[in-house]
mmCIF file of C-alpha atoms and ligand atoms in Angstrom:
data_model
loop_
_atom_site.group_PDB
_atom_site.id
_atom_site.type_symbol
_atom_site.label_atom_id
_atom_site.label_comp_id
_atom_site.label_asym_id
_atom_site.label_seq_id
_atom_site.Cartn_x
_atom_site.Cartn_y
_atom_site.Cartn_z
ATOM 1 C CA MET A 1 46.241 13.566 48.816
ATOM 2 C CA ALA A 2 48.558 12.184 53.249
ATOM 3 C CA ARG A 3 45.138 9.829 54.389
ATOM 4 C CA SER A 4 45.836 8.417 58.328
ATOM 5 C CA LYS A 5 45.057 5.719 60.266
ATOM 6 C CA SER A 6 41.410 6.035 60.785
ATOM 7 C CA GLY A 7 39.712 3.051 60.736
ATOM 8 C CA GLY A 8 35.782 2.398 61.471
ATOM 9 C CA LYS A 9 32.736 1.790 59.507
ATOM 10 C CA SER A 10 32.034 4.687 57.435
ATOM 11 C CA GLY A 11 28.811 6.115 55.898
ATOM 12 C CA GLY A 12 30.214 8.397 53.336
ATOM 13 C CA LYS A 13 33.651 10.318 52.435
ATOM 14 C CA LYS A 14 36.168 10.207 54.700
ATOM 15 C CA ALA A 15 38.217 12.704 55.394
ATOM 16 C CA GLY A 16 42.411 12.133 56.997
ATOM 17 C CA TYR A 17 42.762 13.040 59.990
ATOM 18 C CA LEU A 18 45.317 15.996 60.970
ATOM 19 C CA HIS A 19 46.215 14.471 65.157
ATOM 20 C CA GLY A 20 46.593 11.146 64.456
ATOM 21 C CA PHE A 21 45.753 8.133 66.956
ATOM 22 C CA THR A 22 49.143 8.391 68.723
ATOM 23 C CA ALA A 23 49.141 6.974 72.958
ATOM 24 C CA LYS A 24 50.773 10.323 72.960
ATOM 25 C CA GLU A 25 47.039 11.815 70.668
ATOM 26 C CA ARG A 26 45.535 10.395 73.201
ATOM 27 C CA GLN A 27 47.213 11.618 76.681
ATOM 28 C CA ARG A 28 46.826 15.328 74.419
ATOM 29 C CA LEU A 29 43.083 14.812 74.034
ATOM 30 C CA ARG A 30 42.808 15.086 77.821
ATOM 31 C CA GLU A 31 44.913 17.074 79.148
ATOM 32 C CA GLN A 32 42.493 19.674 76.276
ATOM 33 C CA ALA A 33 39.855 18.532 78.370
ATOM 34 C CA ARG A 34 41.152 19.792 81.125
ATOM 35 C CA VAL A 35 42.298 22.999 80.184
ATOM 36 C CA LEU A 36 39.448 24.272 78.030
ATOM 37 C CA GLU A 37 37.176 22.910 80.721
ATOM 38 C CA PRO A 38 36.087 26.877 82.333
ATOM 39 C CA TRP A 39 35.335 27.879 78.834
ATOM 40 C CA ILE A 40 33.443 24.447 77.902
ATOM 41 C CA TYR A 41 31.276 23.852 81.692
ATOM 42 C CA ASP A 42 30.436 27.978 81.776
ATOM 43 C CA ARG A 43 27.181 27.669 80.672
ATOM 44 C CA LEU A 44 25.827 24.321 79.630
ATOM 45 C CA PRO A 45 22.234 23.824 79.203
ATOM 46 C CA PHE A 46 21.803 20.589 80.175
ATOM 47 C CA ALA A 47 19.328 20.564 82.859
ATOM 48 C CA ARG A 48 17.205 18.389 82.329
ATOM 49 C CA CYS A 49 19.220 16.727 80.068
ATOM 50 C CA ARG A 50 18.964 12.887 80.509
ATOM 51 C CA HIS A 51 20.561 10.863 78.342
ATOM 52 C CA LEU A 52 23.126 12.523 75.864
ATOM 53 C CA VAL A 53 25.148 11.581 72.885
ATOM 54 C CA GLU A 54 28.638 12.838 72.995
ATOM 55 C CA VAL A 55 29.226 12.409 68.879
ATOM 56 C CA GLY A 56 32.878 12.069 68.049
ATOM 57 C CA SER A 57 34.088 11.257 71.126
ATOM 58 C CA GLY A 58 37.092 9.928 70.647
ATOM 59 C CA VAL A 59 39.675 9.452 74.161
ATOM 60 C CA GLY A 60 36.211 9.931 76.530
ATOM 61 C CA ALA A 61 37.774 12.566 77.679
ATOM 62 C CA GLN A 62 34.312 15.298 77.391
ATOM 63 C CA THR A 63 32.427 12.261 79.038
ATOM 64 C CA ALA A 64 34.289 12.468 81.935
ATOM 65 C CA ASN A 65 33.751 16.032 82.242
ATOM 66 C CA LEU A 66 30.183 15.871 80.523
ATOM 67 C CA LEU A 67 28.661 13.165 83.361
ATOM 68 C CA ARG A 68 30.744 15.232 86.333
ATOM 69 C CA HIS A 69 29.171 17.962 86.131
ATOM 70 C CA TYR A 70 25.761 16.205 85.080
ATOM 71 C CA PRO A 71 25.044 13.372 87.697
ATOM 72 C CA GLU A 72 21.468 12.314 86.871
ATOM 73 C CA MET A 73 23.031 12.578 83.241
ATOM 74 C CA ARG A 74 24.458 9.036 81.145
ATOM 75 C CA VAL A 75 26.108 9.347 78.167
ATOM 76 C CA THR A 76 26.598 7.389 74.563
ATOM 77 C CA CYS A 77 29.904 8.303 72.863
ATOM 78 C CA VAL A 78 29.477 6.974 69.162
ATOM 79 C CA GLU A 79 32.930 7.055 67.496
ATOM 80 C CA ARG A 80 33.956 5.789 64.236
ATOM 81 C CA SER A 81 38.042 5.323 64.707
ATOM 82 C CA PRO A 82 38.646 1.494 67.312
ATOM 83 C CA ILE A 83 41.680 2.822 67.883
ATOM 84 C CA GLN A 84 40.217 6.274 70.270
ATOM 85 C CA LEU A 85 36.992 3.576 71.817
ATOM 86 C CA ALA A 86 39.816 1.265 72.694
ATOM 87 C CA GLU A 87 41.697 3.639 74.805
ATOM 88 C CA ALA A 88 38.153 5.483 76.224
ATOM 89 C CA ARG A 89 37.134 1.437 77.120
ATOM 90 C CA LYS A 90 40.201 0.785 79.121
ATOM 91 C CA TRP A 91 40.188 5.020 80.636
ATOM 92 C CA LEU A 92 36.749 5.580 81.472
ATOM 93 C CA PRO A 93 36.653 2.834 84.165
ATOM 94 C CA SER A 94 39.159 3.998 86.609
ATOM 95 C CA VAL A 95 36.894 7.828 86.725
ATOM 96 C CA PRO A 96 34.697 7.317 89.311
ATOM 97 C CA TRP A 97 31.853 8.540 88.517
ATOM 98 C CA ALA A 98 31.416 7.268 85.387
ATOM 99 C CA LYS A 99 30.988 3.739 86.568
ATOM 100 C CA GLY A 100 27.583 3.164 85.315
ATOM 101 C CA ARG A 101 26.697 5.866 83.306
ATOM 102 C CA TYR A 102 28.023 5.680 79.441
ATOM 103 C CA THR A 103 27.465 3.382 76.625
ATOM 104 C CA LEU A 104 30.621 3.689 73.519
ATOM 105 C CA ALA A 105 30.015 2.543 70.294
ATOM 106 C CA GLU A 106 31.546 2.663 66.757
ATOM 107 C CA GLU A 107 29.966 4.743 64.450
ATOM 108 C CA ASP A 108 29.712 6.783 61.925
ATOM 109 C CA ALA A 109 28.623 10.380 62.952
ATOM 110 C CA THR A 110 27.096 10.711 59.441
ATOM 111 C CA ALA A 111 24.764 7.119 59.236
ATOM 112 C CA LEU A 112 24.675 6.488 62.868
ATOM 113 C CA SER A 113 22.286 3.602 63.901
ATOM 114 C CA PHE A 114 20.230 4.741 66.207
ATOM 115 C CA GLY A 115 15.951 5.714 66.289
ATOM 116 C CA ARG A 116 14.429 9.241 66.014
ATOM 117 C CA GLU A 117 14.042 11.404 68.867
ATOM 118 C CA SER A 118 17.307 9.049 70.925
ATOM 119 C CA PHE A 119 18.537 10.861 73.249
ATOM 120 C CA ASP A 120 17.385 14.342 74.872
ATOM 121 C CA GLY A 121 20.644 16.352 74.133
ATOM 122 C CA ALA A 122 23.693 16.214 72.188
ATOM 123 C CA PHE A 123 27.084 17.115 72.246
ATOM 124 C CA ILE A 124 29.521 17.761 70.195
ATOM 125 C CA SER A 125 33.754 19.186 70.029
ATOM 126 C CA TRP A 126 36.453 19.133 67.776
ATOM 127 C CA LEU A 127 34.683 17.098 66.313
ATOM 128 C CA LEU A 128 33.046 19.645 62.163
ATOM 129 C CA GLU A 129 36.873 20.615 61.865
ATOM 130 C CA HIS A 130 37.953 16.749 60.776
ATOM 131 C CA VAL A 131 34.462 15.881 58.068
ATOM 132 C CA PRO A 132 33.901 16.704 54.977
ATOM 133 C CA ASP A 133 30.451 17.460 55.393
ATOM 134 C CA PRO A 134 29.869 19.155 58.631
ATOM 135 C CA ALA A 135 26.095 19.476 57.926
ATOM 136 C CA ARG A 136 25.778 15.501 57.203
ATOM 137 C CA VAL A 137 26.477 14.875 61.092
ATOM 138 C CA LEU A 138 24.580 18.193 62.032
ATOM 139 C CA GLY A 139 22.020 17.292 60.220
ATOM 140 C CA GLU A 140 22.520 13.340 61.698
ATOM 141 C CA THR A 141 22.491 14.220 65.634
ATOM 142 C CA ARG A 142 18.857 15.878 64.846
ATOM 143 C CA ARG A 143 17.068 13.148 63.824
ATOM 144 C CA VAL A 144 17.869 11.316 66.568
ATOM 145 C CA LEU A 145 17.210 14.758 68.641
ATOM 146 C CA LYS A 146 13.617 14.584 70.801
ATOM 147 C CA ARG A 147 12.368 17.909 69.612
ATOM 148 C CA GLY A 148 13.426 20.878 71.141
ATOM 149 C CA ALA A 149 16.470 19.115 72.818
ATOM 150 C CA PRO A 150 19.260 20.916 73.475
ATOM 151 C CA ILE A 151 23.342 20.189 71.228
ATOM 152 C CA ILE A 152 25.988 22.354 71.766
ATOM 153 C CA VAL A 153 28.899 22.531 69.357
ATOM 154 C CA ASN A 154 32.326 23.832 70.267
ATOM 155 C CA GLU A 155 34.661 24.677 67.231
ATOM 156 C CA VAL A 156 37.743 25.985 66.410
ATOM 157 C CA LEU A 157 38.427 29.536 64.603
ATOM 158 C CA ASN A 158 41.667 29.115 63.857
ATOM 159 C CA ALA A 159 41.723 32.003 61.841
ATOM 160 C CA THR A 160 42.030 33.923 65.497
ATOM 161 C CA PHE A 161 45.419 32.877 66.210
ATOM 162 C CA PHE A 162 48.465 35.721 67.180
ATOM 163 C CA LEU A 163 51.383 35.721 69.428
ATOM 164 C CA GLU A 164 53.751 38.232 70.952
ATOM 165 C CA PRO A 165 56.894 38.162 70.501
ATOM 166 C CA TYR A 166 55.783 38.026 66.744
ATOM 167 C CA SER A 167 56.333 34.268 65.384
ATOM 168 C CA PRO A 168 56.435 33.595 61.563
ATOM 169 C CA ARG A 169 58.102 30.644 61.329
ATOM 170 C CA THR A 170 54.854 29.854 63.882
ATOM 171 C CA LEU A 171 52.765 31.391 61.425
ATOM 172 C CA ASP A 172 54.438 29.430 58.837
ATOM 173 C CA TYR A 173 53.793 26.257 59.705
ATOM 174 C CA TRP A 174 50.627 27.192 61.232
ATOM 175 C CA ARG A 175 49.122 28.061 57.624
ATOM 176 C CA GLU A 176 50.721 25.079 57.100
ATOM 177 C CA PHE A 177 48.516 23.027 59.705
ATOM 178 C CA ASN A 178 45.340 24.434 58.431
ATOM 179 C CA ASP A 179 46.249 24.037 54.289
ATOM 180 C CA HIS A 180 47.013 20.702 55.016
ATOM 181 C CA GLN A 181 43.442 20.228 57.521
ATOM 182 C CA ILE A 182 41.577 21.624 54.187
ATOM 183 C CA GLU A 183 43.480 19.164 51.667
ATOM 184 C CA ILE A 184 42.525 16.428 54.095
ATOM 185 C CA GLY A 185 38.296 16.726 53.601
ATOM 186 C CA GLY A 186 38.490 19.561 56.956
ATOM 187 C CA ASP A 187 37.889 22.702 58.060
ATOM 188 C CA PRO A 188 39.367 25.239 60.213
ATOM 189 C CA HIS A 189 37.412 27.635 59.912
ATOM 190 C CA VAL A 190 34.346 25.861 60.632
ATOM 191 C CA GLY A 191 33.685 27.736 64.096
ATOM 192 C CA ALA A 192 32.242 31.162 61.986
ATOM 193 C CA LYS A 193 29.925 28.674 60.118
ATOM 194 C CA LEU A 194 28.131 26.604 62.488
ATOM 195 C CA GLY A 195 24.802 29.044 62.877
ATOM 196 C CA ASN A 196 24.736 28.784 59.152
ATOM 197 C CA LEU A 197 25.819 24.967 59.467
ATOM 198 C CA LEU A 198 23.109 24.269 62.343
ATOM 199 C CA GLN A 199 19.519 26.007 60.431
ATOM 200 C CA THR A 200 20.402 24.668 58.154
ATOM 201 C CA VAL A 201 19.670 21.496 58.732
ATOM 202 C CA GLY A 202 16.572 22.930 60.735
ATOM 203 C CA PHE A 203 17.972 23.961 64.118
ATOM 204 C CA THR A 204 16.012 26.354 65.778
ATOM 205 C CA ASP A 205 17.194 28.494 68.996
ATOM 206 C CA ILE A 206 20.750 29.519 67.677
ATOM 207 C CA VAL A 207 22.960 31.105 70.291
ATOM 208 C CA THR A 208 27.299 31.134 68.913
ATOM 209 C CA ARG A 209 29.421 32.301 72.120
ATOM 210 C CA VAL A 210 33.100 33.255 70.834
ATOM 211 C CA LYS A 211 35.220 32.355 73.708
ATOM 212 C CA VAL A 212 38.354 34.414 74.073
ATOM 213 C CA ALA A 213 41.221 32.767 75.535
ATOM 214 C CA HIS A 214 43.846 36.119 75.893
ATOM 215 C CA PHE A 215 46.966 35.627 78.336
ATOM 216 C CA ASP A 216 48.893 38.078 78.547
ATOM 217 C CA SER A 217 51.460 39.574 81.598
ATOM 218 C CA ARG A 218 48.209 39.545 84.000
ATOM 219 C CA SER A 219 47.997 35.801 84.520
ATOM 220 C CA PRO A 220 51.516 34.629 83.468
ATOM 221 C CA ALA A 221 50.756 30.862 84.740
ATOM 222 C CA GLU A 222 48.089 30.920 82.681
ATOM 223 C CA ARG A 223 49.716 31.995 80.096
ATOM 224 C CA ALA A 224 52.456 29.444 80.504
ATOM 225 C CA GLU A 225 49.927 26.383 81.107
ATOM 226 C CA PHE A 226 47.466 27.180 78.004
ATOM 227 C CA LEU A 227 51.556 27.800 75.792
ATOM 228 C CA THR A 228 52.103 24.136 76.308
ATOM 229 C CA TYR A 229 49.017 23.847 75.625
ATOM 230 C CA TRP A 230 49.492 24.888 72.526
ATOM 231 C CA THR A 231 52.688 24.052 71.265
ATOM 232 C CA ASP A 232 51.505 20.339 72.001
ATOM 233 C CA LEU A 233 48.285 20.641 69.521
ATOM 234 C CA LEU A 234 50.090 22.758 66.929
ATOM 235 C CA LEU A 235 53.246 19.512 67.359
ATOM 236 C CA SER A 236 50.117 16.968 67.101
ATOM 237 C CA GLY A 237 49.901 17.886 63.294
ATOM 238 C CA ALA A 238 53.838 17.034 63.249
ATOM 239 C CA PRO A 239 53.518 13.703 61.477
ATOM 240 C CA SER A 240 50.799 14.101 59.117
ATOM 241 C CA MET A 241 51.954 16.870 58.055
ATOM 242 C CA MET A 242 55.722 15.720 57.907
ATOM 243 C CA ALA A 243 54.408 13.248 55.584
ATOM 244 C CA ALA A 244 52.279 14.824 53.054
ATOM 245 C CA LYS A 245 55.875 17.126 53.082
ATOM 246 C CA ARG A 246 53.885 20.568 53.668
ATOM 247 C CA VAL A 247 56.311 20.691 56.678
ATOM 248 C CA ASP A 248 60.154 19.622 57.507
ATOM 249 C CA GLN A 249 62.121 19.109 60.768
ATOM 250 C CA ARG A 250 64.116 22.320 60.828
ATOM 251 C CA LEU A 251 60.238 24.643 60.557
ATOM 252 C CA VAL A 252 59.645 22.657 63.619
ATOM 253 C CA ASP A 253 62.545 22.907 65.452
ATOM 254 C CA ALA A 254 61.910 27.306 64.144
ATOM 255 C CA MET A 255 59.500 26.979 65.756
ATOM 256 C CA ARG A 256 59.391 25.352 68.906
ATOM 257 C CA ALA A 257 62.405 27.758 68.867
ATOM 258 C CA GLU A 258 60.320 30.809 68.183
ATOM 259 C CA LEU A 259 57.878 29.634 70.830
ATOM 260 C CA ASP A 260 60.192 28.833 73.511
ATOM 261 C CA THR A 261 60.966 32.259 73.234
ATOM 262 C CA VAL A 262 57.445 32.950 73.435
ATOM 263 C CA ALA A 263 57.257 30.922 77.189
ATOM 264 C CA HIS A 264 59.954 32.960 78.275
ATOM 265 C CA ASP A 265 59.234 36.561 77.732
ATOM 266 C CA PRO A 266 57.649 38.435 80.735
ATOM 267 C CA GLN A 267 55.722 40.638 77.949
ATOM 268 C CA ALA A 268 54.288 37.000 75.660
ATOM 269 C CA VAL A 269 51.127 37.401 74.341
ATOM 270 C CA PHE A 270 48.826 34.367 73.400
ATOM 271 C CA PHE A 271 45.288 35.006 71.704
ATOM 272 C CA TYR A 272 43.112 32.574 69.915
ATOM 273 C CA ALA A 273 39.348 32.670 69.609
ATOM 274 C CA PHE A 274 37.307 28.968 69.526
ATOM 275 C CA VAL A 275 33.003 29.232 68.849
ATOM 276 C CA GLN A 276 30.606 27.025 70.620
ATOM 277 C CA ALA A 277 26.684 26.932 69.410
ATOM 278 C CA GLU A 278 23.478 26.580 71.113
ATOM 279 C CA ALA A 279 20.601 25.190 69.521
ATOM 280 C CA ARG A 280 17.528 22.983 69.693
ATOM 281 C CA ALA A 281 16.582 20.074 67.343
HETATM 282 C C1 SAM B 1 39.714 16.418 68.418
HETATM 283 S S1 SAM B 1 38.849 14.656 68.165
HETATM 284 C C2 SAM B 1 37.791 15.477 69.844
HETATM 285 C C3 SAM B 1 37.085 14.140 70.623
HETATM 286 C C4 SAM B 1 36.324 14.893 71.762
HETATM 287 N N1 SAM B 1 35.399 15.145 71.043
HETATM 288 C C5 SAM B 1 36.987 15.606 73.044
HETATM 289 O O1 SAM B 1 36.905 16.367 72.508
HETATM 290 O O2 SAM B 1 37.879 15.206 72.811
HETATM 291 C C6 SAM B 1 37.711 14.277 67.215
HETATM 292 C C7 SAM B 1 37.455 13.054 67.556
HETATM 293 O O3 SAM B 1 36.398 12.466 65.940
HETATM 294 C C8 SAM B 1 36.051 11.624 65.898
HETATM 295 N N2 SAM B 1 36.348 10.708 65.034
HETATM 296 C C9 SAM B 1 36.140 12.336 62.744
HETATM 297 N N3 SAM B 1 35.444 12.181 61.993
HETATM 298 C C10 SAM B 1 34.562 10.782 62.389
HETATM 299 C C11 SAM B 1 32.941 10.084 62.495
HETATM 300 N N4 SAM B 1 32.904 10.532 60.856
HETATM 301 N N5 SAM B 1 32.418 9.843 62.738
HETATM 302 C C12 SAM B 1 32.564 9.870 64.480
HETATM 303 N N6 SAM B 1 33.740 10.440 65.056
HETATM 304 C C13 SAM B 1 34.564 10.516 63.391
HETATM 305 C C14 SAM B 1 37.739 11.155 65.580
HETATM 306 O O4 SAM B 1 38.445 9.781 65.742
HETATM 307 C C15 SAM B 1 37.841 11.802 66.664
HETATM 308 O O5 SAM B 1 38.799 11.243 67.884
#
């Protein structure tokens, strides 16, 4: 079983971390937050929220977006990795609207140190796919929320990925990517299970929205931008998968060649869907 470097306190079983903690990955998280912003921020329930907890906040990429969309909000960022926190500590001061409005806490999402009902909103993005016990993370998050407070959870549903022209080596790599994530304790299909998970730990008013990124020749510029983002996402797993001997350089090169073909095909199609869940504590 591959284990990537993470560090920090832990309140339970710990999964490996597929994407790693390189400088390139930290930059990829900021780019991801930028590219996905129109899907994530189109109808969030935080208008009356004044103190939100962001669980699994990484380098603070979503924190910056949250603070820009909600000028009266403060955010407490919970993150287990000291490497990600160090980057957030370095980068967030360069975000003008964030000044004095966030706190960074090195914590494990499965065992939060905050008291009951400490926050009036919660936001979780791309964390539950990496943890062995997502219900425990959601249960802890609910405990620290005021009753009735809103939560938003964004999560992957990797079974939905499709590319035209047909790209079999990319799909081979993708299957290994997903199987590797499962092997190291995560769940690449957790988006489909958010309704069940939220209900299990007591959240109410649960709504799940399937967010679709579907690009073809009607929007070539967006298709090209998304494909670049997606290529970086795929490659972010390569070092961890190569160390685990799941993929080799030949497969990575074959995938790169296919993605290059897709990028140059005027009839190319990209399709992916993730799930955004909204609920009340
Ligand atoms: C894919 S990143 C997403 C970061 C951020 N939410 C974003 O959208 O940019 C997932 C983050 O969750 C963190 N993480 C994983 N397991 C955790 C845990 N048990 N407690 C707190 N953070 C955790 C990782 O260190 C990583 O920074």
